[in-house]
Amino acid sequence: MNDPYDIRVLQPESISLSRGAGGVMQGVVDGKPYSELIVFRTFPFLYTTQYLSIRDAKGEELGIVADLEELDAESRDVLRQELRFRYFLPRVTRVDSVKQKTDLWIWELQTDLGPTRLAMRNLHDHMQFPGGSRIILTDLTGKRCEIQDWKKLDGHSRKQLNDVI
Amino acid sequence: MPTFEKLPEEIRQFVGSEPLLGVRADLLHDGQFGDQWLTVTESDVSVWLPDGSRVLRLTVETIDDARAVGGIGGGTLIADTQDGPVVILRYTASLASVFNYAAKLIGALAKGEERPAASKNDFPRLCPKCANPLPEDSQSCPICKNNKKVILRMLGYAKPYKPQMIGAAALLILTTLVELIPPYLTKVLLDDVLQPKTMGSTLLWVVVGLAVTSVVLSAMQTVRGLIGVWVGSRLMGDLRKDIYSSLMRLSLAFFDRRQTSQFIGRVNSDSEAMRQFMTDGIIWVAGESLRVVAIFAIMFNLDWRLTMLALLPVPVMIVVSMTVWPMIGRRWYQQWRSIFRLNVLVGDSLQGIRVVKAFGREGTEMGRYEDANREVVRHNIRIEGMWQGLFPLFSFVAGIGTLLIWYYGGWSVLRGEITIGVLMALITYLGMLLGPLQWVSQMINWASHALAAADRVFEIMDTPSEVPDSANPVPVGRVRGEVRFRNITYGYEKHHPVLKNVSLDVAAGEMIGLVGHSGAGKSTFINLICRFYDPDEGIITIDGTDLRTIAQTDLRSQIGVVLQETFLFDGTIAENIAYSKPDATPLEIMRAAKIANAHDFIVRLPDGYDTRVGERGHRLSGGEKQRVSIARAIIHDPRILILDEATASVDTETERQIQEAIARLVKGRTTFAIAHRLSTLRNADRLVVLDHGRIAEIGTHEELLAQEGVYFKLVEAQKELSKIKGVEG
Ligand SMILES: Nc1ncnc2c1ncn2[C@@H]1O[C@H](COP(=O)(O)OP(=O)(O)OP(=O)(O)O)[C@@H](O)[C@H]1O
Ligand SMILES: [Mg+2]
């Protein structure tokens, strides 16, 4: 039997995920079907597609998926999409401009989910550097965007960023 | 129909009957940014694209319930239908409150319940510019509006020192004018004395004149300097005081989101930058502008054509200044942020120095410091280096003007159009004129530094408290202590409620025991009674008066709290106990300590009640600190007593003694006690069991045991545990 005091790692063959008719993630874990499953990132900053906690609709943990890549193709796509939905963190592909208007810093960004705009009162409370060249931007309303590696952005973006980081 | 954005006509025409709700979502079905509209009518729930095409339609009959599932940075509105859950739409965090309401509405329709009324908070009016919620009944956004007049506001601090400032200004005008005399005297000396080689007596007078001006100059500069120092120090004191009192005024929520150690440096360094600008900066600018104007006048009088020539480089300097200004401002901010990170780091690791040592991580901490330090060095070089580059550039450009005068002026002298004296005077004046212009770069530096500092300072001052005192507080006098929670929902992060729809009536004088799992929301519950935070929904009343209408000082003077994290201030034990009642007599202090079972151990300390605790001095054990804070909570004879794990760190025997003493004290007082050790709560009139933010059970110990619910399980678990340990629970 499973040790309730240990982390359960789900073997890739014991989990299969699909998208239900209503658009909700569902699946079979250890042979048991669930009509709704929720995924949590355990390390949302460090490991975005690893160590994913799979939970039932009530929030009870069924187990941890060690690496999304190990799953079968359908489960992988469904899970990856679900992560995108649950962790709404657009990835910045280009920084159009960073401007300081009177007392607001306005960021015009292109992200993988479309263009957006962030407004910050200052930079020191709204930019996080979780390590490496990653930057997490949080705006006044709590909306967040992520720059995965600012050194890899194009020249224009880097120039915009140069004076703020 | 409640809306906060108007439903587009394209969609409206298809909806049919008047919709109950029509709101915009900011994400498409595939999670991309984009607009979709949700309409809810009596019969169906639909999602539309802005062009009027329908993406989804659910009839109300097929829906069992609806819920808004919060993700991170966004959420999903889900309908539970007979065929399983269906995603209605997705949205980003900014719209979460709207869809929380939508879920409630759809749920109520589906279940045929009474429809919830939309409250103002469900439909935030957002500022069009910064997309921040606007305050109720106000059109201007508090975040966007101010700060335009940072400089004016900063100067407001100089107002109380008007006479001194005027004095300094007058002296400034005088010194400026006096400074202009020597070159003129030199001219006289050259043209009228040295060249004609006559009038030896005039030579003496001219030299005496030069001597007098320099004596007067020195005297006036000294006086001005002294005034500057005096006003400056005062100004700085005022600024620091204001920043600090703004910090004290801010609500806990502000500090929850920030590392507190950052403010230590901010209070001092930011006020210093502002002071420097206001005293040195302003006086300097005023003085130099005046001087520039005066010199212009004189130079024009001496020879206007040469003057024009000499000024050719000036526009270049102005253009350069204008372009570098914003850059310097940003670099100052970068530099500030790197220092700020360094300060936070130092503050954190020193506060946790015991943990650092306990795990032997000094090396790691040094490494972290090293990294942050390197950043500071890098930014320092960047900004200082830029400045060092700019300064010679300015001197060079300014020097061109002088060269031009030497050349063309020299020709004029040779041709006999002007005298040597005029040429020398022009060159001296030009030097005096270009001097300040070269320093424009320094001024830019100062000003941008000060403006950035002022920005941050005013940001703190302008942040509204999240628990504002009402304008006309209701005087409550001495309360009886009847506390009532009405449908309270609260979350530290707005859309992640920690307490959900909690209602509780507590009679005056009742003792309530709060139990529940760790993280169930017990401390949050009492935080709301103390009004450290305001509930997101529902109201809390004391003696029937809304908590929000009671002045906070009034409220807190009736509440005694022992918080879960014991904190003692740097000061003596007596001062700590008397914190809430500074005029307490020694006897009162001892009485309170006695009740808290602290008297004996305190007296046995070599310094007794005068023992210093906190940062410096004698350190108390965990249980001793708790007992001191219990004494602090009861000394001002509060009507409502709150004990959050107040006796968790003391042994059972001491706890029993404290309990007995408190039991006597508690009579007639409303008491909220939180404890994991359930035996602590044996005196409670009623126990309230919190489970995941909801009240699961209410009743006496016996009643709850009989119910065999959550409480029963907790008790069983503890019995189990004490059996293992072989002690009574
Ligand atoms: N200042 C805060 N900011 C954000 N979240 C908080 C804050 N304080 C508490 N929480 C969260 O609120 C929830 C309830 O916390 P609370 O302190 O009320 O629990 P509790 O019942 O007192 O637990 P314990 O018995 O461990 O003291 C927890 O999930 C916690 O993470
Ligand atoms: Mg607690």
mmCIF file of C-alpha atoms in Angstrom, chain A residues 15-148:
data_model
loop_
_atom_site.group_PDB
_atom_site.id
_atom_site.type_symbol
_atom_site.label_atom_id
_atom_site.label_comp_id
_atom_site.label_asym_id
_atom_site.label_seq_id
_atom_site.Cartn_x
_atom_site.Cartn_y
_atom_site.Cartn_z
ATOM 1 C CA ILE A 15 -1.998 8.277 -15.702
ATOM 2 C CA SER A 16 -3.794 9.304 -18.842
ATOM 3 C CA LEU A 17 -5.427 12.639 -19.375
ATOM 4 C CA SER A 18 -7.941 13.999 -21.834
ATOM 5 C CA ARG A 19 -10.153 16.978 -22.286
ATOM 6 C CA GLY A 20 -13.795 16.392 -21.482
ATOM 7 C CA ALA A 21 -16.665 17.536 -23.638
ATOM 8 C CA GLY A 22 -17.107 20.591 -21.441
ATOM 9 C CA GLY A 23 -13.478 21.658 -21.783
ATOM 10 C CA VAL A 24 -12.404 20.459 -18.358
ATOM 11 C CA MET A 25 -9.366 18.264 -17.871
ATOM 12 C CA GLN A 26 -10.323 14.735 -16.919
ATOM 13 C CA GLY A 27 -8.508 11.461 -16.851
ATOM 14 C CA VAL A 28 -7.737 8.112 -15.353
ATOM 15 C CA VAL A 29 -5.254 7.845 -12.517
ATOM 16 C CA ASP A 30 -4.272 4.405 -11.264
ATOM 17 C CA GLY A 31 -7.216 2.913 -13.099
ATOM 18 C CA LYS A 32 -9.730 5.233 -11.456
ATOM 19 C CA PRO A 33 -11.582 7.742 -13.686
ATOM 20 C CA TYR A 34 -11.993 11.352 -12.597
ATOM 21 C CA SER A 35 -14.309 13.769 -14.349
ATOM 22 C CA GLU A 36 -12.258 16.729 -13.240
ATOM 23 C CA LEU A 37 -8.587 16.978 -12.452
ATOM 24 C CA ILE A 38 -6.550 19.961 -11.359
ATOM 25 C CA VAL A 39 -2.856 20.458 -11.871
ATOM 26 C CA PHE A 40 -0.570 22.477 -9.603
ATOM 27 C CA ARG A 41 2.982 23.456 -10.337
ATOM 28 C CA THR A 42 5.017 22.667 -7.279
ATOM 29 C CA PHE A 43 7.867 24.929 -8.396
ATOM 30 C CA PRO A 44 6.150 27.428 -10.665
ATOM 31 C CA PHE A 45 9.349 29.402 -11.177
ATOM 32 C CA LEU A 46 12.007 26.750 -11.295
ATOM 33 C CA TYR A 47 10.341 23.760 -12.908
ATOM 34 C CA THR A 48 7.490 24.699 -15.158
ATOM 35 C CA THR A 49 6.866 21.274 -16.684
ATOM 36 C CA GLN A 50 8.263 19.030 -13.985
ATOM 37 C CA TYR A 51 7.034 17.976 -10.570
ATOM 38 C CA LEU A 52 3.388 18.640 -11.323
ATOM 39 C CA SER A 53 0.897 17.851 -8.608
ATOM 40 C CA ILE A 54 -2.254 16.205 -9.938
ATOM 41 C CA ARG A 55 -5.272 16.687 -7.720
ATOM 42 C CA ASP A 56 -8.935 15.801 -7.838
ATOM 43 C CA ALA A 57 -11.713 18.371 -7.878
ATOM 44 C CA LYS A 58 -11.602 18.604 -4.077
ATOM 45 C CA GLY A 59 -7.915 19.345 -4.060
ATOM 46 C CA GLU A 60 -6.680 15.983 -2.729
ATOM 47 C CA GLU A 61 -3.347 15.090 -4.227
ATOM 48 C CA LEU A 62 -3.382 11.943 -6.323
ATOM 49 C CA GLY A 63 0.287 12.092 -7.126
ATOM 50 C CA ILE A 64 3.152 13.915 -8.746
ATOM 51 C CA VAL A 65 4.038 13.766 -12.403
ATOM 52 C CA ALA A 66 7.813 13.940 -12.398
ATOM 53 C CA ASP A 67 8.147 15.183 -15.929
ATOM 54 C CA LEU A 68 5.496 16.137 -18.413
ATOM 55 C CA GLU A 69 7.629 14.851 -21.277
ATOM 56 C CA GLU A 70 7.298 11.259 -20.074
ATOM 57 C CA LEU A 71 3.539 11.147 -20.597
ATOM 58 C CA ASP A 72 1.842 9.846 -23.709
ATOM 59 C CA ALA A 73 1.226 12.352 -26.470
ATOM 60 C CA GLU A 74 -2.402 13.189 -25.708
ATOM 61 C CA SER A 75 -1.918 13.508 -21.961
ATOM 62 C CA ARG A 76 1.089 15.673 -22.572
ATOM 63 C CA ASP A 77 -0.789 18.115 -24.766
ATOM 64 C CA VAL A 78 -3.778 18.251 -22.475
ATOM 65 C CA LEU A 79 -1.628 18.804 -19.430
ATOM 66 C CA ARG A 80 0.484 21.431 -21.111
ATOM 67 C CA GLN A 81 -2.644 23.302 -22.166
ATOM 68 C CA GLU A 82 -4.143 23.007 -18.712
ATOM 69 C CA LEU A 83 -0.989 24.467 -17.217
ATOM 70 C CA ARG A 84 -1.308 27.385 -19.588
ATOM 71 C CA PHE A 85 -4.878 27.956 -18.443
ATOM 72 C CA ARG A 86 -4.280 27.595 -14.736
ATOM 73 C CA TYR A 87 -1.018 29.477 -14.600
ATOM 74 C CA PHE A 88 -1.798 32.498 -16.584
ATOM 75 C CA LEU A 89 1.694 33.758 -17.138
ATOM 76 C CA PRO A 90 2.187 35.028 -20.670
ATOM 77 C CA ARG A 91 5.731 34.707 -21.917
ATOM 78 C CA VAL A 92 7.149 37.953 -23.219
ATOM 79 C CA THR A 93 8.457 37.631 -26.739
ATOM 80 C CA ARG A 94 9.285 41.258 -27.277
ATOM 81 C CA VAL A 95 9.409 44.400 -25.196
ATOM 82 C CA ASP A 96 7.994 47.188 -27.322
ATOM 83 C CA SER A 97 8.664 49.925 -24.820
ATOM 84 C CA VAL A 98 9.146 50.736 -21.177
ATOM 85 C CA LYS A 99 8.126 54.270 -20.421
ATOM 86 C CA GLN A 100 7.831 56.286 -17.299
ATOM 87 C CA LYS A 101 4.806 58.537 -17.488
ATOM 88 C CA THR A 102 4.570 60.957 -14.616
ATOM 89 C CA ASP A 103 4.578 58.328 -11.917
ATOM 90 C CA LEU A 104 3.655 55.163 -13.750
ATOM 91 C CA TRP A 105 5.872 52.745 -15.557
ATOM 92 C CA ILE A 106 4.033 51.529 -18.608
ATOM 93 C CA TRP A 107 5.229 48.371 -20.313
ATOM 94 C CA GLU A 108 4.060 47.590 -23.828
ATOM 95 C CA LEU A 109 4.692 43.908 -24.422
ATOM 96 C CA GLN A 110 4.247 41.231 -27.029
ATOM 97 C CA THR A 111 3.629 37.846 -25.447
ATOM 98 C CA ASP A 112 2.972 34.358 -26.710
ATOM 99 C CA LEU A 113 -0.673 35.003 -25.855
ATOM 100 C CA GLY A 114 -0.961 38.312 -27.629
ATOM 101 C CA PRO A 115 -0.013 41.905 -26.942
ATOM 102 C CA THR A 116 -0.568 43.374 -23.513
ATOM 103 C CA ARG A 117 0.229 46.334 -21.363
ATOM 104 C CA LEU A 118 1.368 46.470 -17.767
ATOM 105 C CA ALA A 119 1.259 49.470 -15.475
ATOM 106 C CA MET A 120 3.476 49.649 -12.414
ATOM 107 C CA ARG A 121 3.803 52.223 -9.752
ATOM 108 C CA ASN A 122 7.506 51.537 -9.378
ATOM 109 C CA LEU A 123 9.964 48.889 -10.431
ATOM 110 C CA HIS A 124 11.338 47.724 -7.119
ATOM 111 C CA ASP A 125 8.061 46.252 -5.913
ATOM 112 C CA HIS A 126 6.916 44.881 -9.230
ATOM 113 C CA MET A 127 9.895 43.123 -10.789
ATOM 114 C CA GLN A 128 11.112 39.807 -9.439
ATOM 115 C CA PHE A 129 14.334 38.091 -10.381
ATOM 116 C CA PRO A 130 13.893 34.431 -9.478
ATOM 117 C CA GLY A 131 17.334 33.575 -10.745
ATOM 118 C CA GLY A 132 19.303 33.399 -13.948
ATOM 119 C CA SER A 133 18.040 35.870 -16.503
ATOM 120 C CA ARG A 134 14.382 35.365 -15.672
ATOM 121 C CA ILE A 135 12.175 38.263 -14.785
ATOM 122 C CA ILE A 136 8.636 38.140 -13.466
ATOM 123 C CA LEU A 137 6.654 41.313 -13.990
ATOM 124 C CA THR A 138 3.584 41.948 -11.881
ATOM 125 C CA ASP A 139 1.376 44.913 -12.613
ATOM 126 C CA LEU A 140 -0.825 46.947 -10.331
ATOM 127 C CA THR A 141 -3.842 44.699 -10.813
ATOM 128 C CA GLY A 142 -1.861 41.543 -10.137
ATOM 129 C CA LYS A 143 -1.517 40.572 -13.786
ATOM 130 C CA ARG A 144 1.790 38.861 -14.399
ATOM 131 C CA CYS A 145 4.088 38.282 -17.345
ATOM 132 C CA GLU A 146 7.306 36.407 -17.546
ATOM 133 C CA ILE A 147 10.515 37.123 -19.399
ATOM 134 C CA GLN A 148 12.191 33.758 -19.572
#
